[in-house]
Amino acid sequence: MSVLKEMFRNLLSKPFTILYPKEPVPIPDRFRGRVAIRDEKCIGCSKCSVVCSVQCISMVDSPKEIEFKDKILMRKKKPQLKLFRCIRCGLCERHCPTGAIYLKNELSDSGTDREVVVI
Amino acid sequence: MPEVIVPIGPHHPALKEPVNFRVIADGEKIVRLELDLSYNHRGIEKAAEQRDFIRVLPLLERVCGICSHSHSSAFAKGIEEIMQIEIPPRAQYIRTIIAELERMHSHLLWLGVAAHEIGFNTLFMWTWRDRELVQDTLEEMSGNRVHYGMNEVGGVRCDLTPHQVSTALERLPFLEERIYQYVDMVNDQQTLLLRFKGVGKLTREEVLKYGAVGPTARASGVDYDARRDDPYFVYTEVPWNVVTDTNGDVYGRTCVRIGELRESANIVRYCLENLPKGPVRVNAPKIAPEGEIFSRYEAPRGELAHFIRTNGTNKVERVDIRTPTLANWTSVAMCLVDQNLADIPVIVAAIDPCLSCTSRITLINTPGGKPGIVTFDELRKRGQTYCQEQGPP
Ligand code: SF4
Ligand code: SF4
């Protein structure tokens, strides 16, 4: 009986599945998606590259003046990360002191090329 | 009739993960089961020794895709005990909420898989549909459906917003109504009853003898649950009951899991309604003092244990993970005896096995008895010689 009841209920209800990619799939605000870097905020402290769980962040030369806590700092390096090595654990975002590196709430593409970088 | 050996696996269309069963059968009846595990060894324990306490948690989460929070929690609470840090109450509540939501999604997944194994795909579709609600809640709270990344040594990584709390509370009544439906279905569907009742029976004595854990043990009347008997998080503050059953068969295990679904929904509701205010983490030291800890955790599949040894550095010296599936395998081999061949899938599925979590390395006797490192090429050569000696199958 319980199965019949449920069947009739389902007959009268809308389909549960979303016709992706025709219809968008709702993505929550906190979703850990593609990693991005706000270059103007990064002070080059290397914390993200130290905590990254798969060590996909390397620091590359990029001298620039950055304003941080009302002071002008001269940064020497900035992070560069291998996009498809990143497992989107979010550790870099959690430990970045300025919020320069963060995970967008949009789907991260997938791929096999390990050398694609995000600067 | 002479006994025949039915080999299943290690790679087989019906298996979701590699494992090798050698079923010795006499006609339709199973005489004995020989098991060969560990085709999926990933060296996680060794890799964990090379990472500091910040970087090790994402790795340990990936021991299992279903109980990822269980592994990181078991490790984090062990390390916190060694470091002697007390994590804030709000963090304890959030950890409990995630843990119970994880149990709900795991048990709903299991119910679907068990139904699928007996060909009752209607129930499989329905449970997996409802499981999406739990997954959505987890995704909203943590940022990911599978690897939540909520834990860190010293608390949790992100706080719950009032909106997340209210959305989760709104979803609970619907989920509870669905759980009641499943109770009805399990009790009055002949399709289920015929395949579940009296199949894979284990007595209380057998469970204790073979060391089964979790819902498998509780279905045979063993009243043990690490959440109550070695309490952690906020399980002492929340009103809840350990679900047991006396049937001891696959039906009993289903009843225990559905009962736990109900309990989990209540625990989640209590925690969301009584979420204390305050910080969600404390600053944990980078280095843990020398020590050893045996951290127990009731994962959805049963008692999970992490043995952790630290040596005064920022890494563990050794972490040994005993997953519930490993503890349950012996009981599967025992309860398969005298059962029908066709009941293998459902009896195996009844412990909710997770094979890659269980895979461990085996130490073999080398000539001379000295430990050493075998390179990939040597291993390959050994395999080739072995195959040549064996001859064609
Ligand atoms: S999210 Fe990606 S880049 Fe950031 S720490 Fe994790 S793996 Fe590294
Ligand atoms: S992204 Fe953040 S953590 Fe990484 S170097 Fe820049 S400021 Fe430091």
Coordinates of C-alpha atoms and ligand atoms in Angstrom, one line a residue:
Chain A
M1 CA 0.0 0.0 0.0
S2 CA 2.7 2.5 1.0
V3 CA 4.4 2.1 -2.4
L4 CA 1.1 2.6 -4.3
K5 CA 0.4 5.8 -2.2
E6 CA 3.9 7.1 -3.1
M7 CA 3.4 6.2 -6.8
F8 CA 0.2 8.2 -7.0
R9 CA 1.8 11.1 -5.2
N10 CA 4.7 11.1 -7.7
L11 CA 2.3 10.9 -10.7
L12 CA 0.8 14.2 -9.5
S13 CA 4.0 16.0 -8.7
K14 CA 6.6 17.7 -10.9
P15 CA 9.8 15.9 -11.9
F16 CA 12.5 16.2 -9.4
T17 CA 15.4 16.2 -11.8
I18 CA 16.9 19.3 -13.2
L19 CA 17.6 19.3 -17.0
Y20 CA 21.1 20.4 -16.7
P21 CA 22.7 22.2 -18.7
K22 CA 19.4 23.6 -20.1
E23 CA 18.3 24.6 -16.7
P24 CA 20.8 26.1 -14.2
V25 CA 21.6 24.1 -11.1
P26 CA 21.4 26.2 -7.9
I27 CA 24.8 26.8 -6.4
P28 CA 24.9 27.9 -2.7
D29 CA 26.9 31.0 -1.8
R30 CA 29.4 29.1 0.3
F31 CA 30.1 26.6 -2.5
R32 CA 33.8 25.9 -2.9
G33 CA 34.3 26.3 -6.6
R34 CA 37.1 27.6 -8.9
V35 CA 40.0 29.3 -7.1
A36 CA 40.6 32.9 -8.0
I37 CA 43.2 35.5 -6.9
R38 CA 42.6 39.2 -6.3
D39 CA 45.9 40.5 -7.4
E40 CA 45.5 44.0 -5.9
K41 CA 45.0 42.5 -2.4
C42 CA 47.8 40.0 -2.3
I43 CA 50.7 41.0 -0.1
G44 CA 52.8 38.0 -1.1
C45 CA 53.1 36.4 2.3
S46 CA 53.2 32.8 0.9
K47 CA 50.8 31.5 3.5
C48 CA 48.6 30.0 0.9
S49 CA 51.4 28.1 -0.8
V50 CA 52.5 26.7 2.6
V51 CA 49.1 25.4 3.6
C52 CA 47.9 24.2 0.2
S53 CA 47.1 20.5 0.8
V54 CA 48.3 19.4 -2.6
Q55 CA 51.1 21.9 -2.9
C56 CA 49.8 23.3 -6.1
I57 CA 50.6 26.9 -5.4
S58 CA 54.0 28.3 -6.2
M59 CA 55.2 31.8 -5.6
V60 CA 56.3 33.8 -8.7
D61 CA 58.1 37.1 -8.9
S62 CA 55.7 40.1 -9.1
P63 CA 57.0 43.2 -7.3
K64 CA 54.1 45.6 -6.6
E65 CA 53.0 48.1 -4.0
I66 CA 50.0 46.9 -2.0
E67 CA 48.0 48.8 0.5
F68 CA 47.4 46.7 3.6
K69 CA 45.9 47.9 6.9
D70 CA 46.5 51.6 5.9
K71 CA 50.2 50.9 5.1
I72 CA 51.9 50.6 1.7
L73 CA 53.8 47.3 1.5
M74 CA 56.2 46.3 -1.2
R75 CA 55.4 42.7 -2.2
K76 CA 58.0 40.7 -4.0
K77 CA 56.0 37.6 -5.0
K78 CA 52.5 36.5 -5.8
P79 CA 50.9 33.0 -5.9
Q80 CA 50.4 31.1 -9.1
L81 CA 48.4 27.9 -8.9
K82 CA 47.8 24.9 -11.0
L83 CA 44.1 24.9 -11.6
F84 CA 43.5 21.2 -12.2
R85 CA 45.7 20.0 -9.4
C86 CA 43.7 22.0 -6.9
I87 CA 41.3 19.8 -4.9
R88 CA 39.3 22.9 -3.8
C89 CA 39.8 22.1 -0.1
G90 CA 39.6 25.8 0.7
L91 CA 42.7 25.9 3.0
C92 CA 44.3 28.7 1.1
E93 CA 41.2 30.9 1.5
R94 CA 41.0 30.0 5.2
H95 CA 44.6 31.0 5.9
C96 CA 45.0 34.0 3.6
P97 CA 45.3 37.1 5.8
T98 CA 43.9 39.6 3.2
G99 CA 41.3 37.5 1.5
A100 CA 43.2 37.8 -1.8
I101 CA 42.9 34.1 -2.7
Y102 CA 39.3 32.8 -2.6
L103 CA 37.0 30.1 -4.0
K104 CA 34.3 31.4 -6.2
N105 CA 30.8 29.9 -6.1
E106 CA 30.9 28.9 -9.6
L107 CA 31.7 25.5 -11.1
S108 CA 35.3 24.8 -11.6
D109 CA 36.0 23.2 -14.9
S110 CA 37.6 19.9 -15.0
G111 CA 40.5 18.9 -17.2
T112 CA 43.6 16.8 -17.5
D113 CA 46.2 19.4 -18.3
R114 CA 48.1 19.8 -15.0
E115 CA 49.9 22.9 -16.2
V116 CA 46.9 25.3 -16.5
V117 CA 47.5 28.1 -14.1
V118 CA 45.5 30.7 -12.3
I119 CA 47.4 33.9 -11.6
Chain B
M1 CA 27.3 -33.0 -4.7
P2 CA 31.0 -31.8 -5.1
E3 CA 31.8 -28.3 -3.9
V4 CA 32.4 -25.7 -6.6
I5 CA 34.4 -22.5 -6.3
V6 CA 32.6 -19.4 -7.7
P7 CA 35.2 -16.6 -8.1
I8 CA 33.8 -13.1 -8.0
G9 CA 36.2 -10.2 -8.6
P10 CA 38.5 -8.5 -8.1
H11 CA 37.1 -6.7 -11.2
H12 CA 33.5 -7.7 -11.8
P13 CA 30.6 -5.8 -13.3
A14 CA 28.5 -6.2 -10.2
L15 CA 31.2 -4.9 -7.8
K16 CA 31.5 -1.2 -7.2
E17 CA 35.0 -1.5 -5.8
P18 CA 37.6 -4.2 -6.3
V19 CA 37.5 -7.1 -3.9
N20 CA 38.0 -10.8 -4.5
F21 CA 35.4 -13.3 -3.2
R22 CA 35.9 -17.0 -3.6
V23 CA 32.6 -18.5 -2.7
I24 CA 32.7 -22.2 -2.1
A25 CA 29.3 -23.6 -2.9
D26 CA 27.5 -26.9 -2.7
G27 CA 24.7 -26.6 -5.2
E28 CA 22.9 -23.4 -4.3
K29 CA 24.2 -23.3 -0.7
I30 CA 27.3 -21.5 0.4
V31 CA 29.8 -23.6 2.3
R32 CA 32.5 -21.0 2.9
L33 CA 33.7 -17.6 1.8
E34 CA 37.3 -16.7 1.2
L35 CA 38.0 -13.0 1.0
D36 CA 40.8 -11.1 -0.5
L37 CA 40.8 -7.4 0.2
S38 CA 43.2 -4.6 -0.4
Y39 CA 43.1 -4.1 -4.1
N40 CA 42.6 -0.4 -3.5
H41 CA 45.5 0.5 -1.3
R42 CA 46.2 4.2 -1.4
G43 CA 48.9 4.7 1.2
I44 CA 46.9 7.3 3.1
E45 CA 48.4 6.4 6.5
K46 CA 51.9 6.9 5.2
A47 CA 51.0 10.1 3.4
A48 CA 49.5 11.4 6.6
E49 CA 52.8 11.2 8.4
Q50 CA 54.3 13.7 5.9
R51 CA 51.7 16.5 6.5
D52 CA 51.3 19.0 9.3
F53 CA 48.1 19.2 11.2
I54 CA 46.6 21.7 8.9
R55 CA 47.3 19.8 5.7
V56 CA 46.5 16.4 7.0
L57 CA 42.8 16.9 7.5
P58 CA 41.8 17.3 3.8
L59 CA 43.8 14.1 3.2
L60 CA 42.1 12.1 6.0
E61 CA 38.7 13.3 4.8
R62 CA 39.4 11.6 1.6
V63 CA 39.8 8.2 3.2
C64 CA 36.1 7.8 2.5
G65 CA 33.7 9.7 0.3
I66 CA 30.7 8.9 2.4
C67 CA 32.0 9.3 6.0
S68 CA 34.5 12.0 5.3
H69 CA 33.5 14.0 8.4
S70 CA 33.9 10.9 10.5
H71 CA 37.5 10.6 9.6
S72 CA 38.5 14.2 10.0
S73 CA 36.5 14.4 13.3
A74 CA 38.1 11.3 14.8
F75 CA 41.5 12.6 14.0
A76 CA 40.8 16.2 15.1
K77 CA 39.3 15.2 18.4
G78 CA 42.3 12.9 19.0
I79 CA 44.8 15.6 18.3
E80 CA 42.9 18.1 20.4
E81 CA 43.0 15.7 23.3
I82 CA 46.8 15.3 22.9
M83 CA 47.2 19.1 22.7
Q84 CA 44.8 19.4 25.6
I85 CA 42.7 22.1 24.0
E86 CA 39.0 22.5 24.6
I87 CA 37.0 23.5 21.5
P88 CA 34.2 26.0 21.9
P89 CA 30.6 24.7 22.5
R90 CA 29.4 26.2 19.2
A91 CA 32.0 24.2 17.3
Q92 CA 31.0 21.0 19.1
Y93 CA 27.4 21.6 18.1
I94 CA 28.3 22.3 14.5
R95 CA 30.4 19.2 14.4
T96 CA 27.5 17.1 15.7
I97 CA 25.1 18.6 13.2
I98 CA 27.4 17.7 10.3
A99 CA 28.0 14.3 11.8
E100 CA 24.3 13.5 12.1
L101 CA 23.5 14.9 8.6
E102 CA 26.3 12.7 7.3
R103 CA 24.7 9.7 9.1
M104 CA 21.4 10.5 7.5
H105 CA 22.7 10.7 4.0
S106 CA 24.8 7.6 4.5
H107 CA 21.8 5.5 5.7
L108 CA 19.5 6.8 3.0
L109 CA 22.2 5.9 0.5
W110 CA 22.4 2.4 2.1
L111 CA 18.7 1.9 2.0
G112 CA 18.7 2.7 -1.7
V113 CA 21.7 0.4 -2.4
A114 CA 20.1 -2.5 -0.4
A115 CA 16.8 -2.1 -2.3
H116 CA 18.8 -2.0 -5.6
E117 CA 20.6 -5.2 -4.7
I118 CA 17.3 -7.0 -4.4
G119 CA 16.0 -5.4 -7.6
F120 CA 13.6 -3.0 -5.9
N121 CA 14.8 0.0 -7.9
T122 CA 11.7 2.0 -7.1
L123 CA 12.8 2.4 -3.5
F124 CA 16.3 3.1 -4.6
M125 CA 15.2 6.1 -6.7
W126 CA 13.0 7.5 -3.9
T127 CA 15.6 7.2 -1.1
W128 CA 18.3 8.8 -3.3
R129 CA 15.9 11.6 -4.2
D130 CA 15.3 12.4 -0.6
R131 CA 19.0 12.1 0.2
E132 CA 19.5 15.1 -2.1
L133 CA 17.8 17.3 0.5
V134 CA 20.4 16.2 3.1
Q135 CA 23.2 16.7 0.6
D136 CA 21.9 20.2 -0.3
T137 CA 21.8 21.1 3.4
L138 CA 25.4 19.9 3.8
E139 CA 26.5 21.7 0.7
E140 CA 25.0 25.0 1.9
M141 CA 26.5 24.7 5.3
S142 CA 30.0 23.6 4.3
G143 CA 30.5 24.4 0.6
N144 CA 30.7 20.9 -0.7
R145 CA 28.4 17.9 -1.0
V146 CA 31.0 15.2 -0.2
H147 CA 34.2 16.5 1.4
Y148 CA 32.7 19.1 3.8
G149 CA 36.1 20.4 5.0
M150 CA 34.3 21.6 8.2
N151 CA 36.9 20.4 10.7
E152 CA 40.2 21.9 11.7
V153 CA 42.2 21.3 14.7
G154 CA 40.8 23.7 17.3
G155 CA 37.2 23.9 16.0
V156 CA 35.3 24.2 12.7
R157 CA 36.3 26.2 9.7
C158 CA 33.0 28.1 9.1
D159 CA 30.1 29.2 11.2
L160 CA 26.4 28.5 10.4
T161 CA 24.4 31.5 9.4
P162 CA 20.9 32.0 10.8
H163 CA 19.5 31.5 7.3
Q164 CA 21.3 28.1 7.0
V165 CA 19.9 27.1 10.4
S166 CA 16.3 28.0 9.4
T167 CA 16.5 26.4 6.0
A168 CA 17.8 23.2 7.6
L169 CA 15.0 23.3 10.2
E170 CA 12.4 23.8 7.4
R171 CA 13.6 20.7 5.6
L172 CA 13.5 18.4 8.6
P173 CA 9.8 17.8 8.9
F174 CA 9.6 16.6 5.2
L175 CA 12.6 14.3 5.8
E176 CA 11.0 12.9 8.9
E177 CA 7.8 12.3 7.0
R178 CA 9.8 10.4 4.4
I179 CA 11.5 8.3 7.0
Y180 CA 8.1 7.3 8.4
Q181 CA 7.1 6.3 4.9
Y182 CA 10.2 4.0 4.7
V183 CA 9.3 2.4 8.0
D184 CA 5.9 1.6 6.5
M185 CA 7.5 0.3 3.3
V186 CA 10.0 -1.9 5.0
N187 CA 7.3 -3.4 7.2
D188 CA 4.6 -4.1 4.6
Q189 CA 6.4 -4.6 1.3
Q190 CA 6.6 -8.3 0.6
T191 CA 9.4 -7.7 -2.0
L192 CA 11.5 -6.5 0.9
L193 CA 10.4 -8.8 3.6
L194 CA 10.9 -12.0 1.5
R195 CA 14.5 -11.0 0.7
F196 CA 15.4 -9.5 4.0
K197 CA 13.8 -11.7 6.7
G198 CA 15.9 -14.5 8.0
V199 CA 18.7 -13.7 5.6
G200 CA 22.3 -13.4 6.9
K201 CA 21.4 -14.1 10.5
L202 CA 23.9 -13.4 13.3
T203 CA 23.3 -14.1 16.9
R204 CA 24.4 -11.8 19.7
E205 CA 27.1 -14.3 20.7
E206 CA 28.4 -14.5 17.1
V207 CA 28.6 -10.7 16.8
L208 CA 30.6 -10.5 20.0
K209 CA 32.8 -13.4 18.9
Y210 CA 33.6 -11.9 15.5
G211 CA 33.8 -8.3 16.6
A212 CA 31.1 -6.8 14.3
V213 CA 30.4 -3.1 14.9
G214 CA 27.8 -0.5 14.2
P215 CA 24.3 -1.3 12.9
T216 CA 25.4 -4.9 12.1
A217 CA 26.0 -5.4 15.8
R218 CA 23.1 -3.4 17.1
A219 CA 20.7 -5.4 14.9
S220 CA 21.7 -8.5 16.8
G221 CA 20.9 -6.9 20.2
V222 CA 24.4 -5.7 21.1
D223 CA 23.7 -2.4 22.9
Y224 CA 26.9 -0.5 22.0
D225 CA 27.3 2.9 20.4
A226 CA 30.5 4.9 20.8
R227 CA 28.4 8.1 20.9
R228 CA 26.9 7.0 24.2
D229 CA 29.6 4.7 25.6
D230 CA 32.6 6.8 24.9
P231 CA 30.9 10.2 24.4
Y232 CA 32.4 13.0 22.4
F233 CA 31.0 16.3 20.9
V234 CA 27.6 17.0 22.5
Y235 CA 26.0 13.6 22.6
T236 CA 25.8 13.7 26.4
E237 CA 23.7 16.9 26.2
V238 CA 21.3 15.9 23.4
P239 CA 18.4 13.6 24.2
W240 CA 18.7 10.5 22.0
N241 CA 18.5 6.7 22.1
V242 CA 20.7 3.9 20.9
V243 CA 18.6 1.9 18.4
T244 CA 18.9 -1.8 18.7
D245 CA 17.0 -4.8 17.3
T246 CA 16.8 -8.4 18.0
N247 CA 16.2 -9.9 14.6
G248 CA 19.9 -10.2 13.7
D249 CA 19.2 -10.5 10.0
V250 CA 19.3 -8.1 7.1
Y251 CA 15.7 -7.0 8.1
G252 CA 17.0 -6.2 11.6
R253 CA 19.9 -4.1 10.1
T254 CA 17.4 -2.2 8.0
C255 CA 15.3 -1.5 11.0
V256 CA 18.3 -0.2 13.0
R257 CA 19.3 2.1 10.2
I258 CA 15.9 3.5 9.7
G259 CA 15.6 4.0 13.5
E260 CA 18.9 5.8 13.4
L261 CA 17.7 8.0 10.7
R262 CA 14.9 9.1 13.0
E263 CA 17.3 9.6 15.9
S264 CA 19.7 11.6 13.7
A265 CA 16.9 13.9 12.5
N266 CA 16.0 14.6 16.2
I267 CA 19.6 15.2 17.1
V268 CA 20.0 17.6 14.2
R269 CA 16.9 19.5 15.2
Y270 CA 17.9 19.7 18.8
C271 CA 21.4 21.0 17.9
L272 CA 20.0 23.6 15.4
E273 CA 17.5 24.8 17.9
N274 CA 19.9 25.0 20.8
L275 CA 23.0 26.2 18.9
P276 CA 25.0 28.2 21.5
K277 CA 26.5 31.5 20.6
G278 CA 30.2 32.2 20.6
P279 CA 33.3 31.5 18.6
V280 CA 33.7 28.5 16.4
R281 CA 37.4 27.8 16.9
V282 CA 40.3 28.4 19.1
N283 CA 43.9 28.9 18.0
A284 CA 45.5 25.5 18.1
P285 CA 49.2 25.2 18.6
K286 CA 51.2 24.1 15.6
I287 CA 53.0 21.4 17.5
A288 CA 51.5 18.5 19.5
P289 CA 53.4 17.2 22.5
E290 CA 54.6 13.6 22.5
G291 CA 51.7 11.3 23.1
E292 CA 49.4 8.5 22.0
I293 CA 45.7 8.5 21.7
F294 CA 43.0 6.0 20.6
S295 CA 40.2 8.1 19.2
R296 CA 36.9 6.4 18.8
Y297 CA 34.0 7.7 16.7
E298 CA 30.7 6.2 15.7
A299 CA 30.7 6.5 11.9
P300 CA 27.5 5.6 10.0
R301 CA 28.9 2.1 9.4
G302 CA 30.0 1.5 12.9
E303 CA 32.8 2.3 15.3
L304 CA 35.8 4.0 13.6
A305 CA 39.1 4.1 15.4
H306 CA 42.1 6.3 14.8
F307 CA 45.2 5.5 16.7
I308 CA 47.5 8.5 16.7
R309 CA 51.0 8.8 17.9
T310 CA 52.7 12.2 18.0
N311 CA 56.4 12.9 18.7
G312 CA 56.5 16.6 19.6
T313 CA 56.6 17.9 16.0
N314 CA 53.9 19.3 13.8
K315 CA 53.2 16.0 12.2
V316 CA 52.0 12.7 13.4
E317 CA 54.5 9.9 13.9
R318 CA 51.9 7.3 13.1
V319 CA 48.2 7.2 12.4
D320 CA 46.5 3.9 12.2
I321 CA 42.9 3.9 10.9
R322 CA 40.6 1.0 11.7
T323 CA 37.5 1.4 9.6
P324 CA 34.2 -0.3 10.6
T325 CA 34.1 -2.3 7.4
L326 CA 37.2 -4.1 8.4
A327 CA 35.7 -5.1 11.7
N328 CA 32.5 -6.3 9.9
W329 CA 34.0 -8.6 7.2
T330 CA 34.5 -11.6 9.5
S331 CA 30.8 -11.5 10.4
V332 CA 29.9 -11.4 6.7
A333 CA 32.0 -14.5 6.0
M334 CA 30.3 -16.3 8.9
C335 CA 26.7 -15.3 8.2
L336 CA 27.0 -16.3 4.5
V337 CA 27.5 -20.0 5.5
D338 CA 24.4 -22.0 4.5
Q339 CA 22.8 -19.2 2.7
N340 CA 21.7 -19.1 -0.9
L341 CA 24.1 -18.0 -3.5
A342 CA 21.6 -15.4 -4.7
D343 CA 21.7 -13.7 -1.3
I344 CA 25.4 -12.8 -1.4
P345 CA 24.8 -9.2 -2.7
V346 CA 22.2 -8.3 -0.1
I347 CA 24.2 -9.9 2.8
V348 CA 27.4 -8.1 1.7
A349 CA 25.5 -4.9 1.2
A350 CA 23.9 -5.2 4.6
I351 CA 27.2 -4.2 6.4
D352 CA 27.4 -1.2 4.0
P353 CA 30.9 -2.1 3.0
C354 CA 33.4 0.5 2.0
L355 CA 36.4 -1.2 0.4
S356 CA 38.9 1.4 -0.3
C357 CA 38.7 2.6 3.3
T358 CA 39.5 -0.9 4.4
S359 CA 42.5 -1.5 2.2
R360 CA 45.8 -1.9 4.0
I361 CA 49.2 -3.0 3.0
T362 CA 50.4 -6.5 3.7
L363 CA 53.9 -7.2 5.0
I364 CA 55.4 -10.2 3.3
N365 CA 58.3 -12.3 4.4
T366 CA 61.3 -11.4 2.3
P367 CA 64.1 -13.8 1.9
G368 CA 66.4 -13.2 4.9
G369 CA 63.6 -11.6 6.8
K370 CA 64.9 -8.0 6.5
P371 CA 62.6 -5.2 5.8
G372 CA 63.3 -3.3 2.6
I373 CA 61.9 -1.2 -0.2
V374 CA 60.6 -2.9 -3.3
T375 CA 60.7 -0.6 -6.4
F376 CA 58.0 -0.6 -9.0
D377 CA 60.1 -2.3 -11.5
E378 CA 61.0 -5.1 -9.1
L379 CA 57.3 -5.5 -8.3
R380 CA 56.5 -5.7 -12.0
K381 CA 59.2 -8.3 -12.6
R382 CA 57.9 -10.3 -9.7
G383 CA 54.4 -10.2 -11.1
Q384 CA 55.6 -11.3 -14.5
T385 CA 57.6 -14.2 -13.1
Y386 CA 54.8 -15.3 -10.9
C387 CA 52.4 -15.3 -13.9
Q388 CA 54.8 -17.2 -16.0
E389 CA 55.3 -19.8 -13.3
Q390 CA 51.6 -20.2 -12.9
G391 CA 51.0 -20.7 -16.6
P392 CA 47.9 -19.8 -18.6
P393 CA 44.7 -20.0 -16.6
Ligands
SF4_1 S1 41.7 25.1 -2.5 FE1 43.2 24.4 -4.1 S2 44.8 25.9 -4.1 FE2 43.6 26.3 -2.2 S3 44.7 25.1 -0.7 FE3 43.1 23.7 -1.5 S4 44.1 22.6 -3.1 FE4 45.4 24.3 -2.7
SF4_2 S1 47.1 35.1 -1.7 FE1 46.9 35.6 0.5 S2 48.0 34.0 1.5 FE2 48.6 33.9 -0.6 S3 50.5 35.2 -0.7 FE3 48.8 36.5 -1.3 S4 48.2 37.4 0.7 FE4 49.5 35.7 1.2

